[in-house]
Coordinates of C-alpha atoms in Angstrom, one line a residue:
Chain A
M1 CA -9.8 7.7 -14.1
T2 CA -6.0 7.8 -13.8
I3 CA -7.0 5.1 -10.4
Q4 CA -9.0 2.6 -9.5
I5 CA -9.6 0.6 -6.5
Q6 CA -11.8 -2.4 -7.2
T7 CA -13.0 -6.1 -6.6
E8 CA -13.9 -7.0 -10.6
A9 CA -10.5 -8.5 -12.6
F10 CA -9.6 -6.0 -15.4
N11 CA -9.1 -6.2 -19.0
L12 CA -5.4 -5.6 -20.1
G13 CA -5.7 -5.2 -23.7
E14 CA -8.3 -2.7 -23.1
L15 CA -6.5 -0.4 -20.5
N16 CA -3.5 -0.6 -22.6
S17 CA -5.0 1.3 -25.6
R18 CA -6.3 3.6 -23.4
L19 CA -2.8 4.7 -22.5
H20 CA -2.6 5.7 -26.4
A21 CA -5.8 6.4 -27.4
E22 CA -5.9 9.7 -29.2
D23 CA -2.6 11.1 -28.2
N24 CA -0.4 10.6 -30.9
S25 CA 2.0 12.0 -29.0
V26 CA 2.7 8.7 -27.4
G27 CA 5.8 6.8 -28.3
A28 CA 5.8 4.2 -25.7
V29 CA 3.7 2.7 -23.2
V30 CA 5.2 0.4 -20.6
T31 CA 2.8 -1.9 -18.4
F32 CA 2.9 -4.0 -15.1
A33 CA 0.7 -6.9 -14.5
G34 CA 0.7 -8.9 -11.1
Y35 CA -0.9 -11.9 -10.9
V36 CA -1.6 -14.5 -7.7
R37 CA 1.1 -17.5 -7.4
D38 CA 0.2 -20.7 -6.6
I39 CA 3.0 -20.9 -4.2
N40 CA 4.3 -18.6 -1.8
Q41 CA 7.7 -19.5 0.6
G42 CA 7.1 -23.2 0.2
E43 CA 2.8 -23.8 0.5
K44 CA 0.4 -24.1 -2.2
V45 CA -2.0 -20.8 -1.8
N46 CA -5.8 -21.6 -2.0
N47 CA -6.8 -18.5 -2.6
L48 CA -5.6 -14.3 -1.5
Y49 CA -7.5 -11.9 0.8
L50 CA -6.7 -8.4 0.2
E51 CA -7.3 -5.7 2.7
H52 CA -6.6 -1.8 2.6
Y53 CA -7.2 1.2 3.9
P54 CA -10.2 3.3 2.1
G55 CA -9.1 6.9 1.4
M56 CA -5.6 6.5 2.4
T57 CA -5.1 3.9 -0.9
E58 CA -6.3 6.6 -3.7
R59 CA -4.4 9.3 -1.3
S60 CA -0.9 7.0 -1.2
L61 CA -1.2 6.0 -5.0
Q62 CA -1.8 9.5 -6.2
L63 CA 1.4 11.0 -4.2
I64 CA 3.3 8.0 -6.0
I65 CA 1.8 9.1 -9.6
D66 CA 2.3 12.5 -8.8
Q67 CA 6.1 11.9 -7.7
A68 CA 6.3 9.9 -10.6
N69 CA 5.7 12.5 -13.0
D70 CA 8.1 15.5 -10.9
R71 CA 10.2 12.9 -12.4
W72 CA 9.9 11.6 -15.7
P73 CA 7.9 13.3 -18.9
L74 CA 4.5 11.2 -18.9
Q75 CA 1.7 11.4 -20.9
R76 CA -0.4 9.0 -19.0
V77 CA -0.6 6.7 -16.4
K78 CA -2.9 4.5 -14.9
I79 CA -2.9 2.1 -11.8
V80 CA -5.8 -0.7 -11.0
H81 CA -5.7 -2.8 -7.9
R82 CA -7.7 -4.9 -6.7
V83 CA -9.2 -5.8 -3.6
G84 CA -11.3 -8.2 -1.4
L85 CA -11.0 -12.5 -2.3
L86 CA -8.6 -13.2 -5.3
N87 CA -8.3 -16.8 -6.8
V88 CA -4.6 -18.3 -7.6
S89 CA -3.9 -17.1 -11.5
D90 CA -6.1 -13.7 -10.9
P91 CA -4.6 -10.7 -11.9
I92 CA -4.0 -8.5 -8.4
V93 CA -2.7 -4.9 -10.2
F94 CA -2.2 -3.1 -13.6
V95 CA 0.6 -0.3 -13.8
G96 CA 0.9 1.6 -16.9
V97 CA 2.6 4.2 -18.2
A98 CA 2.4 6.2 -21.5
S99 CA 5.8 8.5 -22.3
E100 CA 7.3 9.4 -25.6
H101 CA 10.2 7.6 -25.1
R102 CA 10.9 4.3 -23.8
Q103 CA 13.1 4.8 -21.0
A104 CA 11.0 7.7 -18.8
A105 CA 8.4 4.6 -19.6
F106 CA 10.3 1.5 -18.1
D107 CA 11.8 3.3 -15.5
A108 CA 8.1 5.3 -14.4
C109 CA 6.5 1.4 -14.6
A110 CA 9.1 0.6 -12.4
F111 CA 8.7 3.0 -9.9
L112 CA 5.6 3.2 -9.9
M113 CA 5.3 -0.5 -8.8
D114 CA 8.4 -0.1 -6.3
Y115 CA 6.2 2.8 -4.4
L116 CA 3.1 0.9 -4.6
K117 CA 4.7 -2.2 -3.0
T118 CA 6.4 0.1 0.2
R119 CA 4.1 2.5 0.5
A120 CA 0.5 1.7 -0.5
P121 CA -1.7 0.4 2.2
F122 CA -2.7 -3.3 0.4
W123 CA -2.3 -6.0 2.6
K124 CA -2.3 -9.9 1.8
R125 CA -3.5 -12.8 3.5
E126 CA -3.2 -16.3 2.3
E127 CA -5.2 -19.1 2.7
T128 CA -2.5 -22.2 2.5
Q129 CA -3.3 -25.3 3.1
S130 CA -1.6 -25.0 6.6
G131 CA -4.1 -23.0 7.6
D132 CA -5.0 -19.0 6.7
R133 CA -1.7 -16.3 7.0
W134 CA -0.7 -12.6 6.5
V135 CA 1.9 -12.7 3.7
S136 CA 5.1 -10.6 5.2
S137 CA 6.8 -8.1 3.8
R138 CA 10.0 -8.5 1.6
E139 CA 13.4 -6.9 2.5
S140 CA 14.2 -7.4 -1.9
D141 CA 11.1 -4.2 -2.0
Q142 CA 12.2 -2.2 0.5
L143 CA 15.9 -2.3 -1.2
A144 CA 13.4 -2.0 -4.7
A145 CA 12.3 1.1 -3.7
S146 CA 15.2 2.4 -1.7
R147 CA 16.9 2.4 -5.0
W148 CA 15.1 5.6 -6.0
E149 CA 15.7 7.3 -3.3
S150 CA 19.5 7.3 -3.5
R151 CA 18.5 9.6 -6.6
D152 CA 16.4 12.3 -4.9
E153 CA 17.8 15.6 -4.0
Chain B
M1 CA -10.5 13.1 20.6
I2 CA -8.9 11.3 17.7
L3 CA -9.8 8.5 15.7
I4 CA -7.2 5.5 15.5
N5 CA -7.7 2.9 12.6
Y6 CA -6.0 -0.6 12.9
F7 CA -5.5 -2.6 10.0
A8 CA -5.0 -6.0 8.7
R9 CA -2.9 -8.7 11.2
Y10 CA -3.0 -5.7 13.9
R11 CA -7.1 -5.5 13.2
E12 CA -6.5 -9.1 14.1
Q13 CA -4.8 -9.4 17.3
L14 CA -6.3 -6.9 18.8
G15 CA -9.7 -7.7 18.0
I16 CA -11.1 -4.3 16.9
G17 CA -10.8 -1.9 14.0
G18 CA -10.7 1.6 15.2
E19 CA -11.4 3.7 18.1
K20 CA -11.5 7.0 20.2
I21 CA -9.3 8.3 22.6
A22 CA -9.7 11.6 24.1
L23 CA -6.3 13.5 23.6
N24 CA -4.8 15.6 26.8
A25 CA -1.3 17.2 27.7
S26 CA 0.7 13.9 27.5
L27 CA -0.4 12.8 23.8
K28 CA 1.3 15.3 21.5
S29 CA 2.4 12.6 19.0
I30 CA 1.6 9.4 17.3
D31 CA 4.7 8.1 19.6
D32 CA 3.0 9.3 22.8
V33 CA -0.3 7.7 20.9
R34 CA 1.6 4.0 20.6
K35 CA 3.4 4.5 24.5
L36 CA -0.6 4.5 25.6
L37 CA -1.2 1.6 23.5
I38 CA 1.7 -0.2 25.0
S39 CA 1.1 0.1 28.5
R40 CA -2.1 -1.7 28.2
G41 CA -0.1 -5.1 28.0
H42 CA -0.4 -8.1 26.8
I43 CA -1.2 -7.9 22.7
W44 CA -1.0 -4.7 22.8
E45 CA 2.4 -4.3 24.7
E46 CA 3.6 -7.0 21.9
V47 CA 2.1 -5.3 18.3
F48 CA 3.0 -1.8 19.4
S49 CA 6.9 -2.5 21.0
E50 CA 6.9 -4.0 16.3
N51 CA 10.3 -2.3 14.6
S52 CA 8.6 -2.7 11.3
L53 CA 5.3 -1.3 12.5
M54 CA 3.8 1.2 9.9
C55 CA 1.9 4.9 10.7
A56 CA -0.1 7.4 8.9
L57 CA -1.5 10.4 10.1
N58 CA -4.9 11.8 8.1
Q59 CA -4.6 9.2 5.9
E60 CA -0.4 10.0 4.8
L61 CA 2.3 8.0 5.5
C62 CA 4.1 9.7 8.7
T63 CA 6.6 9.0 11.0
L64 CA 6.5 8.1 14.5
D65 CA 7.6 11.9 15.6
A66 CA 4.4 13.2 13.3
S67 CA 2.2 15.4 16.1
I68 CA -1.3 15.1 16.5
E69 CA -4.0 17.4 17.1
E70 CA -7.7 17.7 18.1
F71 CA -9.5 15.4 15.6
D72 CA -6.4 13.9 13.4
E73 CA -7.0 10.3 11.7
V74 CA -4.1 8.2 13.2
A75 CA -3.7 4.5 11.5
F76 CA -1.6 1.9 12.7
F77 CA -0.9 -1.2 10.3
P78 CA 1.9 -4.0 9.5
Q79 CA 3.8 -3.3 6.5
V80 CA 2.3 -3.1 3.3
T81 CA 2.4 -5.8 1.3
G82 CA 0.0 -5.2 -2.1
G83 CA 1.1 -5.1 -5.9

């Protein structure tokens, strides 16, 4: 399974080794893991709740992976995203890419994360000391995603 | 009949996760649906007037000018914040 949406935590080492197991043509594995931070926008975060749109979540991630495969020669791609209630320092997301060479792996991993953050239907709600709030999207995430668009034909 | 889903802050503000509405000759695009929802006034007007509103048609991101057909699944939500 290339895409996993789950409430449970994931094992980084296991995910990493599965990206190149039994494929000796893989010369580069690049992975990204995102975690719940303790402070967001100046406020202490107690926990985080992740909502998503079942069905569309999987479809949108598959579309993003298809686009990455069109742009770079990738052997394997893996995306794991957690949903539900998460605590500070918990892992939220894993993106891993295997390729022959490092540049394709670095770029594809960054691309996947940038597109995931702006196109996949996940929403974070934080419980902070002053109450619950929906996390607002960041301009810098939109900008990060748009740098890939300028290279579209 | 089309299905409309609301997510995250919108779901909370509107107090419902989704609804079914009957299609008619004046509902041809997602923007037509948005205008119908705005016409309900109050919180509906507030939410569906947001510039950052995102929408999906049959579980794929789309723009407001997307045409809709009978049995389509439409969704409205605030900007996504995963990752």
